Amino acid sequence: MTQLALVIDLNVCVGCHACVTSCKEWNTSGQAGPMSDFDPYGADPTGTFFNRVQTFEVGEFPNTETVHFPKSCLHCEEPPCVPVCPTGASYKRAEDGIVLVDYDKCIGCKYCSWACPYGAREIDEKQKVMKKCTLCVDRIYDTTLAERDRKPACVLACPTSARLFGDVHDPESEVSVAIRESGGYPLMPEWGTQPANHYLPRRKTKLRIHEDELVRADNPLKVDGKLPKPAKAEPSLDDVTSW
Amino acid sequence: MSVPTPSVQEVKKTTCYMCACRCGIRVHLVDGQVRYIDGNPDHPLNQGVICAKGSSGIMKQYSPARLTRPLLRKQGSERGAGEFEAISWEQAFSILSERLAKIRATDPKKFALFTGRDQMQALTGLFARQFGTPNYAAHGGFCSVNMAAGMIYTIGGSFWEFGGPDLDRAKLFVMIGTAEDHHSNPLKIAISKFKRNGGRFVSINPVRTGYSAIADEWVPIRPGTDGALLLAIIHEIIAQGLYDRDFLVRYTNAGQLVNLDEKSDEFGMFLRTEVPEEEGCFDPQNKLWWDRASNKAVITHTEGCDPFLLGEFTLSDGTPVKPSFQLLADRVKDYTSEWAEGLTGIPAATIKRLAYEMGVTARDQKIELPIAWTDSWGKEHDTVTGNPVAFHAMRGLAAHSNGFHTIRALAILMSLLGTIDRPGGFRHKAPFPRPIPPCAKTPNTPLAVQPNHPLDGMALGWPAEPDDLFVDEDGKPVRIDKAFSWEYPLSVHGLMHNVITNAWRGDPYRIDTLLIFMANMAWNSTMNTAEVRKMLNDKVSDKDEQGEYKIPFIVVCDAFQSEMTAFADLVLPDTTYLERHDVMSMLDRPISEFDGPVDSVRIPVLPPTGECKPFQEVLIELGTRLKLPVFVKKDGTRKYRDYPDFVTNYETEPGSGIGFLAGWRGKGGEKFMRGEPNPRQWEMYAANNCVYHHELPRSYQYMRNWNQGYLEWSQRSRITRYAEPILIHLYSEVLQKFRLAAQGKGITRKPPEHLKQRIETYFDPLPFYFDPLEVQATDTHKYPLAAVTQRPMAMYHSWDSQNAWLRQIHAHNYLFINARTARLAGIADDDWIWVESQWGKVRCMARHSEAVEPGTVWTWNAIGKAAGAWNLTPDANESKLGFLLNHVISEELPEGAGRISNSDPVTGQAAWYDVRVRISKVSPGETAQTSLPQFAPLNPIPGRKSARAFGRT
Amino acid sequence: MHPAFSVIFLTTLIGVGQGLFLALFTVESYAAFDLLPKQDGRFYAFGSALALGFLVAGLIASFFHLGHPERAWRSAAKWRTSWLSREVIVLPAFMGMVFLYGAAHFTGYNPTLATLPSAVPVRLTLLLGVAGTVLAFALFVCTGMIYACLRFLQEWHTPLTVINYTLLGGASGFLLATALAALAAPEVTRFYAGWTMILALLALVGRTASLLRNARLKPKSTLRTAIGVKHPRIVQKAQGAMGGSFNTREFFHGRSAALLRQVKWIFLLLVFPLPVGLLASGVGMDSPIVMLIAFAVQYLGLLAERWFFFAQANHPQNLYYQAVS
Ligand SMILES: Nc1nc2c(c(=O)[nH]1)N[C@H]1C(S)=C(S)[C@@H](COP(=O)(O)OP(=O)(O)OC[C@H]3O[C@@H](n4cnc5c(=O)[nH]c(N)nc54)[C@H](O)[C@@H]3O)O[C@H]1N2
Ligand SMILES: Nc1nc2c(c(=O)[nH]1)N[C@H]1C(S)=C(S)[C@@H](COP(=O)(O)OP(=O)(O)OC[C@H]3O[C@@H](n4cnc5c(=O)[nH]c(N)nc54)[C@H](O)[C@@H]3O)O[C@H]1N2
Ligand code: SF4
Ligand code: SF4
Ligand code: SF4
Ligand code: SF4
Ligand code: SF4
Ligand SMILES: [Mo]
């Protein structure tokens, strides 16, 4: 069975928000839209977004890590948001595991959002229905798009390719390999929601320099006759013994 | 009943201009309305990706803050109040052409044209020159001219659009003082690939955000001290013998002998054998080495000779000499890591380790590409070698008054490591490398400015010696911004940040009309903003309410209701990037790749909104009406129908075959770089993703400073005039020439008395460390903290607050303070605080952070706004909670009895990041709810849409 | 959580309705076994009408919670999985039953359908009452479970939630019934008063238990698990939106901790000692007015209790929404 998902690589995410506005742009103009904004030019502008990028500071100066953290619906394999929905508007597709909301059925009771520990759902204050990331279901199967474009808007936008898209149930897929080989992990595993989306942690490259690498035989200082030499006047054994 | 028409879907390609990066985009339209903008996968720059701003282009296009009609300040209304009446374009043109014609016929320099974040200096520069005014510059002077000048005067190329780190092959990447550069998407693409390939990424920055966040190592540094760090690293590299000797010998002036005869007029200059036959704008190959084998002076690059890099020698005529590398070694001798630790706050051990990492990686992880090439001295090489240490640096270095020397130090470090135009190091982008310095020169006399005559020379250029300065007989500046004067001799991009203050003060003279294009000089691109706003509407006589303004006429061409438009007498509504033709030209800043020149265009995907008119069309029209030679035929009639027509048919000189666009030239589009105008050139760009990309043969892609094949190709393509090698200037004779003049030596012009000391100090041929000028003039006990800004990735300067989506991400700003520093000052997270410099103060909110060096505070740049600007409601977060740091930065520093620009003394680069501040919690009685200063809300202007109605749809 | 008034009113109002019905039927069943004096049908009819009134008011309040009330009918669809859906089914069923029960009493149409071995006649109202009782309890369970089933809302995820909804609803209903009895069926006033006090006491125990439990709760989710970075010191700097979002409006009460504490003491006072005291003196003084005041006080307290119930619940999503910059 297929479970489509995003894998987000925190090792390269620079927090640019490209995934945020490209998502908004695609979805507000498309089937999942509009994604309304309120007071867009006034005090406290606010609106519906399916994806947000947050920033966390880890540790204390100078050992600080700044973590940029994009978050959208994780398309949980055991999505707590689905069974609680009284209307069936929230559902998980059997064929690809995408969790969706049927706007025509949704009564806007917000109960599903309470049931999502990740805060991944947002009610659209204008349409009064619950909205969330659709994994761009209206792109990924659209055969009128070029093969290359059949990916979520945020994935195509992301300048650092921090967002991978694929089937986490296919062990050979790019996303599965990334999860397996780069330490991919789910968020809040304690709730057993089994998010399909995974995150890849920071990985550090270090360099070790051996001492002898600093005094090599081909040191150019030899050529220029300037290998560090002690001054002639400095004390030596000649000053203390005659053998 | 009408039959519903099926919606028409179209995809059009053009070039983004939500920022200066210029990515290729696809604009998806439904029934002529933009619905979706994504990256063009076939574009070389962004390869399909797009950023937060680019994806929000729709909201810019449909923003209610757009100007839609030409506006004239209402009779009797105050400048700055923003009271306008809409007028027709015909009225606007006749007002302008009448006024400008008068100025041109009398004193052309009374017209000043300064342009901000535009990318059309090819046209604006041409217009100004044709008009005859020297008072033209783009924004480079307040942006990053130090980066351009420091690098170009050293290696003949620079970061920015002119070159960059080859992260495809680098193993170690050191990024210094960069938050979000012009090369926005490409750099992100490259860094992530680099990291995925296991490269090691070190970021040197007082703040850890953005790119620095994903660095393998963050090296927090105290602002303004990078010079110390880099010099200490150079010290370690030399002390350990980690420099690339072969590279230095052959490709730099390291081995060239410097005259150390203090009595000589040539003191500090390279020794030369004979005067070469051909003089020109290049580095003649007539300097000397001290040959190791024969132990005597020989001409550089003599076959079979190898020079000493270290040592001191005496010529047969008794002249004491040293190789310039020895002088460099002498210079950095005392710049130890321990010394630098005290200034930078970086532990000496870390500095040493960084130096070793650079040196060892460069030496031991060499790349040999099987690419044969021939160097300028005819030597054939079978391979191209790379020392895979790459650097990138930007305004963290540039925006300090000691930035020029810091950047010289960086360029020298890169050269010591042997990384210039080599795989895995720094690589040039066409039209660079260029001779050091590039050939373009300004006139050097006020006589170049004549009524009804084009300027005799360029408004901007690259001085090579004091005689190239644009000053009068007394050494006084000719330009309103005092660029190319003794105050800032190498101000190669002008000093836009001083134009208003100078014009207001009438120093060096008064002007009549100031035309500002695409710059928000009443707000974020000006220092001392509150005072500058007063200067903008200051009258000649205080008593006369109706009297003339000190700057009599201000014209602003903008696309939005910015803070600046409020101060205009005449507002020209520009189109957005989706509504106009544009060129990213080889004559300005193209989008070249490492592998060869690339230029690109914008092709409108939408008709202009309202009465918006592209500024390009305005200039063509004005040029035609003013009968500027280039824009009219011999009989004075119109030569170019419109801007696209101009781009197609304009040649720099009749028959030169060089025009704004390099691609598809020649009658049928069969030529490139040079060729006759091609009437179908636009179509060909349109059919090719709006890009022309010429990939050089592999053997021309590296070592271009000294690559015979490349240099000759570049000469044939008229990118350069000369094909001489461009040796790296570890030691800068250009600087020494100015110093000699200050010392009264030689035959060149001499600086005026009061500037002699300054020139002598700062025109050091080798980099040195000094505290930024403002720091020197500050009681740092009273004002202990450095205050800097950073660009947020999701906002472009001040202009994205009108964007409904982007402003949700950055609605207002905080001052970030190291948590310990804040607690010591009794400041809690979220507290309202005062930030005070010796020049002024702002009130804002504090945010604790562990990701900032304890001696630094910072904020996101240009988020705070004036009330009512950008068609935001007066209670918008930007104006109520947000703040502009510029209020505490001064555009001038005291200098003797007078004042001098707060800029780098070499280049005139605005020293944005030198200011020192203190912070304090607002007093208990103060019930702060808003940031300060506040400004009276701007009036709504004619022709704009209603904000509320728009947003709720 | 953000306490939504629609939900506060819904849960408290139907709680009263359910409790009142249970009170009515308790007396009827006692009376059936001759343990209490028989009451006139009009007492039950009027009581049922009153209960129905509360239920309808609650239902109306609930509509304010919906973005699309016109589609409310759809919400019965997922009764297999959703407690909300179940509530949506049980509530009208219960209302229907209360109506029938009241109607039967009102019309006096109350045939004996069978007789128990002990010669107790099983009349129609008794059957309706049993059904109503089952539905009333089912409704308590559904309502409680709507909250209790949300695992990560740890403050809610306990049987105490259902128990307290039941006890508080019961207490408030019985209190109202006491006042009603004082007006229309004085013989059972003390019976009701007694049960009210017992229920109130039990509710106090239950609610205190949940307060104690919640005070000791250790959040299972932390920023460490929320973003998957193992470090004791993680601080959010930006949540990605500065003007607020659904996430900041729906899941935060937006009030100070001090106010929260105040509300807690206020409801503890208003729900338990005060009304019980008033009730006692009302009974002592034989004053229906004082009893009505006791009810009003307690209902007010219940509103505070319910506000607190929501406000105290700390949704793990809040971990992601703590700071802007
Ligand atoms: N404190 C502090 N100040 C700084 C800096 C800093 O780092 N710190 N950075 C400095 C630097 S490097 C720079 S480059 C400057 C930038 O400062 P500015 O050049 O002032 O840039 P913007 O604020 O973007 O303003 C440009 C103007 O262009 C207008 N505009 C946008 N699109 C169009 C268009 O299509 N046509 C026309 N005609 N106008 C358009 C906008 O409305 C805006 O009014 O700021 C400088 N100021
Ligand atoms: N999204 C976005 N992109 C932009 C722009 C924008 O407004 N928005 N503006 C464009 C423009 S005009 C320009 S000029 C470029 C500028 O590109 P950058 O130079 O990357 O921009 P800044 O934000 O000035 O970044 C300066 C960095 O230097 C650090 N810094 C400050 N002082 C020092 C110092 O003394 N030493 C060191 N090592 N670091 C220091 C700051 O913390 C900051 O991270 O960006 C361009 N790209
Ligand atoms: S677009 Fe990519 S790099 Fe940018 S914030 Fe989103 S995930 Fe991170
Ligand atoms: S992240 Fe939330 S909304 Fe998405 S599937 Fe999981 S529980 Fe449901
Ligand atoms: S808000 Fe809509 S999707 Fe969510 S639970 Fe209610 S009906 Fe279902
Ligand atoms: S997959 Fe689509 S809907 Fe989901 S966050 Fe990305 S762009 Fe938005
Ligand atoms: S980086 Fe600049 S040019 Fe490229 S998409 Fe973003 S805003 Fe547009
Ligand atoms: Mo800039």
mmCIF file of C-alpha atoms in Angstrom, chain A residues 51-225:
data_model
loop_
_atom_site.group_PDB
_atom_site.id
_atom_site.type_symbol
_atom_site.label_atom_id
_atom_site.label_comp_id
_atom_site.label_asym_id
_atom_site.label_seq_id
_atom_site.Cartn_x
_atom_site.Cartn_y
_atom_site.Cartn_z
ATOM 1 C CA ASN A 51 2.493 25.142 5.929
ATOM 2 C CA ARG A 52 4.456 27.301 8.321
ATOM 3 C CA VAL A 53 8.126 27.618 9.007
ATOM 4 C CA GLN A 54 9.119 28.152 12.600
ATOM 5 C CA THR A 55 12.385 28.904 14.293
ATOM 6 C CA PHE A 56 13.802 27.401 17.444
ATOM 7 C CA GLU A 57 17.001 28.047 19.307
ATOM 8 C CA VAL A 58 18.661 25.038 20.834
ATOM 9 C CA GLY A 59 21.333 25.342 23.487
ATOM 10 C CA GLU A 60 23.123 28.302 24.931
ATOM 11 C CA PHE A 61 25.589 30.735 23.454
ATOM 12 C CA PRO A 62 28.021 29.991 21.959
ATOM 13 C CA ASN A 63 26.838 26.419 21.506
ATOM 14 C CA THR A 64 23.625 27.452 19.867
ATOM 15 C CA GLU A 65 21.851 25.735 17.056
ATOM 16 C CA THR A 66 19.196 27.656 15.199
ATOM 17 C CA VAL A 67 16.664 25.222 13.833
ATOM 18 C CA HIS A 68 14.268 26.172 11.090
ATOM 19 C CA PHE A 69 11.306 23.940 11.259
ATOM 20 C CA PRO A 70 8.699 23.709 8.503
ATOM 21 C CA LYS A 71 5.470 22.048 9.505
ATOM 22 C CA SER A 72 2.427 20.987 7.565
ATOM 23 C CA CYS A 73 0.018 18.070 7.981
ATOM 24 C CA LEU A 74 2.053 14.943 8.557
ATOM 25 C CA HIS A 75 -0.476 12.607 6.935
ATOM 26 C CA CYS A 76 -0.409 10.308 9.921
ATOM 27 C CA GLU A 77 -0.841 6.629 9.314
ATOM 28 C CA GLU A 78 -3.048 6.522 12.396
ATOM 29 C CA PRO A 79 -4.522 9.985 12.041
ATOM 30 C CA PRO A 80 -6.403 10.896 15.212
ATOM 31 C CA CYS A 81 -8.097 13.694 13.312
ATOM 32 C CA VAL A 82 -10.018 11.319 11.074
ATOM 33 C CA PRO A 83 -12.081 9.076 13.380
ATOM 34 C CA VAL A 84 -13.252 12.007 15.454
ATOM 35 C CA CYS A 85 -14.749 13.827 12.518
ATOM 36 C CA PRO A 86 -18.510 13.417 12.862
ATOM 37 C CA THR A 87 -19.322 13.970 9.222
ATOM 38 C CA GLY A 88 -16.680 11.949 7.505
ATOM 39 C CA ALA A 89 -15.391 15.130 5.923
ATOM 40 C CA SER A 90 -11.955 14.218 7.199
ATOM 41 C CA TYR A 91 -10.702 11.064 5.655
ATOM 42 C CA LYS A 92 -7.603 9.204 4.809
ATOM 43 C CA ARG A 93 -7.350 7.914 1.284
ATOM 44 C CA ALA A 94 -6.788 4.196 1.077
ATOM 45 C CA GLU A 95 -4.908 4.419 -2.182
ATOM 46 C CA ASP A 96 -2.134 6.793 -1.162
ATOM 47 C CA GLY A 97 -2.584 7.586 2.510
ATOM 48 C CA ILE A 98 -3.254 11.269 1.974
ATOM 49 C CA VAL A 99 -5.432 12.748 4.701
ATOM 50 C CA LEU A 100 -7.941 15.148 3.211
ATOM 51 C CA VAL A 101 -10.952 17.229 4.106
ATOM 52 C CA ASP A 102 -14.044 17.230 1.959
ATOM 53 C CA TYR A 103 -15.105 20.858 2.170
ATOM 54 C CA ASP A 104 -18.617 20.029 1.051
ATOM 55 C CA LYS A 105 -19.195 17.789 4.017
ATOM 56 C CA CYS A 106 -17.323 19.744 6.639
ATOM 57 C CA ILE A 107 -19.507 21.500 9.182
ATOM 58 C CA GLY A 108 -16.656 23.522 10.593
ATOM 59 C CA CYS A 109 -16.914 22.057 14.103
ATOM 60 C CA LYS A 110 -13.097 22.191 14.488
ATOM 61 C CA TYR A 111 -13.126 18.935 16.388
ATOM 62 C CA CYS A 112 -10.543 17.371 14.106
ATOM 63 C CA SER A 113 -8.171 20.227 14.789
ATOM 64 C CA TRP A 114 -8.455 19.473 18.481
ATOM 65 C CA ALA A 115 -7.601 15.920 17.709
ATOM 66 C CA CYS A 116 -4.423 16.794 15.859
ATOM 67 C CA PRO A 117 -1.522 17.102 18.270
ATOM 68 C CA TYR A 118 0.552 18.924 15.690
ATOM 69 C CA GLY A 119 -1.598 21.944 15.025
ATOM 70 C CA ALA A 120 -1.596 21.077 11.359
ATOM 71 C CA ARG A 121 -5.165 22.042 10.600
ATOM 72 C CA GLU A 122 -6.504 25.528 10.177
ATOM 73 C CA ILE A 123 -10.072 26.588 9.792
ATOM 74 C CA ASP A 124 -10.669 28.970 6.971
ATOM 75 C CA GLU A 125 -12.411 31.813 8.719
ATOM 76 C CA LYS A 126 -14.143 32.858 5.573
ATOM 77 C CA GLN A 127 -15.302 29.570 4.119
ATOM 78 C CA LYS A 128 -15.803 28.174 7.595
ATOM 79 C CA VAL A 129 -14.426 24.796 6.747
ATOM 80 C CA MET A 130 -11.385 22.997 8.001
ATOM 81 C CA LYS A 131 -8.350 23.093 5.757
ATOM 82 C CA LYS A 132 -4.968 21.538 5.728
ATOM 83 C CA CYS A 133 -2.156 20.392 3.525
ATOM 84 C CA THR A 134 -3.477 18.220 0.737
ATOM 85 C CA LEU A 135 -0.060 16.970 -0.295
ATOM 86 C CA CYS A 136 -1.041 18.858 -3.414
ATOM 87 C CA VAL A 137 -3.251 16.014 -4.457
ATOM 88 C CA ASP A 138 -4.424 18.233 -7.294
ATOM 89 C CA ARG A 139 -0.906 18.412 -8.720
ATOM 90 C CA ILE A 140 0.669 15.078 -8.164
ATOM 91 C CA TYR A 141 -1.766 13.094 -10.318
ATOM 92 C CA ASP A 142 -2.454 15.779 -12.879
ATOM 93 C CA THR A 143 -1.340 14.274 -16.133
ATOM 94 C CA THR A 144 -1.691 17.567 -17.919
ATOM 95 C CA LEU A 145 1.376 18.644 -15.980
ATOM 96 C CA ALA A 146 4.833 17.639 -17.079
ATOM 97 C CA GLU A 147 6.120 14.610 -15.196
ATOM 98 C CA ARG A 148 8.614 16.799 -13.348
ATOM 99 C CA ASP A 149 5.875 19.098 -12.134
ATOM 100 C CA ARG A 150 3.758 16.360 -10.586
ATOM 101 C CA LYS A 151 5.084 17.119 -7.163
ATOM 102 C CA PRO A 152 3.793 19.302 -4.354
ATOM 103 C CA ALA A 153 4.250 23.012 -4.898
ATOM 104 C CA CYS A 154 6.383 23.370 -1.790
ATOM 105 C CA VAL A 155 8.706 20.591 -2.878
ATOM 106 C CA LEU A 156 9.279 22.152 -6.264
ATOM 107 C CA ALA A 157 9.785 25.555 -4.721
ATOM 108 C CA CYS A 158 12.229 24.637 -1.976
ATOM 109 C CA PRO A 159 15.584 26.078 -3.001
ATOM 110 C CA THR A 160 17.571 23.740 -0.801
ATOM 111 C CA SER A 161 15.654 20.590 -1.767
ATOM 112 C CA ALA A 162 14.988 20.178 1.916
ATOM 113 C CA ARG A 163 11.612 18.720 1.024
ATOM 114 C CA LEU A 164 11.504 15.246 -0.429
ATOM 115 C CA PHE A 165 8.290 13.697 -1.618
ATOM 116 C CA GLY A 166 7.455 10.072 -2.149
ATOM 117 C CA ASP A 167 6.055 6.787 -0.898
ATOM 118 C CA VAL A 168 7.357 5.931 2.546
ATOM 119 C CA HIS A 169 6.034 2.402 2.184
ATOM 120 C CA ASP A 170 8.242 1.690 -0.769
ATOM 121 C CA PRO A 171 11.552 0.806 0.834
ATOM 122 C CA GLU A 172 13.465 1.817 -2.272
ATOM 123 C CA SER A 173 11.896 5.238 -2.669
ATOM 124 C CA GLU A 174 14.013 8.329 -2.204
ATOM 125 C CA VAL A 175 12.126 9.214 0.949
ATOM 126 C CA SER A 176 12.492 5.765 2.514
ATOM 127 C CA VAL A 177 16.181 5.687 1.757
ATOM 128 C CA ALA A 178 16.582 9.137 3.264
ATOM 129 C CA ILE A 179 14.703 8.151 6.413
ATOM 130 C CA ARG A 180 16.696 4.973 6.736
ATOM 131 C CA GLU A 181 20.100 6.353 5.989
ATOM 132 C CA SER A 182 19.929 9.819 7.457
ATOM 133 C CA GLY A 183 18.153 9.109 10.705
ATOM 134 C CA GLY A 184 14.673 10.218 9.733
ATOM 135 C CA TYR A 185 12.283 10.523 12.641
ATOM 136 C CA PRO A 186 8.606 11.261 13.237
ATOM 137 C CA LEU A 187 7.266 14.068 15.423
ATOM 138 C CA MET A 188 5.767 13.299 18.812
ATOM 139 C CA PRO A 189 6.086 9.553 18.491
ATOM 140 C CA GLU A 190 4.556 9.261 21.966
ATOM 141 C CA TRP A 191 1.048 9.488 20.580
ATOM 142 C CA GLY A 192 1.272 6.602 18.195
ATOM 143 C CA THR A 193 -0.073 8.681 15.348
ATOM 144 C CA GLN A 194 2.656 7.364 13.099
ATOM 145 C CA PRO A 195 3.156 10.472 11.011
ATOM 146 C CA ALA A 196 3.987 9.630 7.447
ATOM 147 C CA ASN A 197 6.062 12.787 7.142
ATOM 148 C CA HIS A 198 9.502 12.454 8.621
ATOM 149 C CA TYR A 199 12.253 14.855 9.519
ATOM 150 C CA LEU A 200 15.940 14.406 8.927
ATOM 151 C CA PRO A 201 18.207 15.702 11.685
ATOM 152 C CA ARG A 202 21.192 17.997 11.475
ATOM 153 C CA ARG A 203 24.353 16.194 10.454
ATOM 154 C CA LYS A 204 27.765 17.726 11.014
ATOM 155 C CA THR A 205 30.882 17.461 8.959
ATOM 156 C CA LYS A 206 34.077 17.821 10.944
ATOM 157 C CA LEU A 207 37.664 17.968 9.852
ATOM 158 C CA ARG A 208 40.549 16.442 11.736
ATOM 159 C CA ILE A 209 43.973 17.867 11.224
ATOM 160 C CA HIS A 210 46.963 15.769 12.185
ATOM 161 C CA GLU A 211 49.883 17.673 13.539
ATOM 162 C CA ASP A 212 52.274 16.412 10.899
ATOM 163 C CA GLU A 213 50.074 17.912 8.233
ATOM 164 C CA LEU A 214 51.291 21.301 9.359
ATOM 165 C CA VAL A 215 54.981 20.647 8.711
ATOM 166 C CA ARG A 216 55.137 18.736 5.512
ATOM 167 C CA ALA A 217 58.221 18.048 3.467
ATOM 168 C CA ASP A 218 57.010 20.216 0.616
ATOM 169 C CA ASN A 219 56.477 23.171 2.907
ATOM 170 C CA PRO A 220 57.098 26.221 0.725
ATOM 171 C CA LEU A 221 58.868 27.942 3.573
ATOM 172 C CA LYS A 222 61.773 25.609 2.801
ATOM 173 C CA VAL A 223 61.982 27.013 -0.671
ATOM 174 C CA ASP A 224 61.888 30.559 0.510
ATOM 175 C CA GLY A 225 64.502 29.712 3.097
#
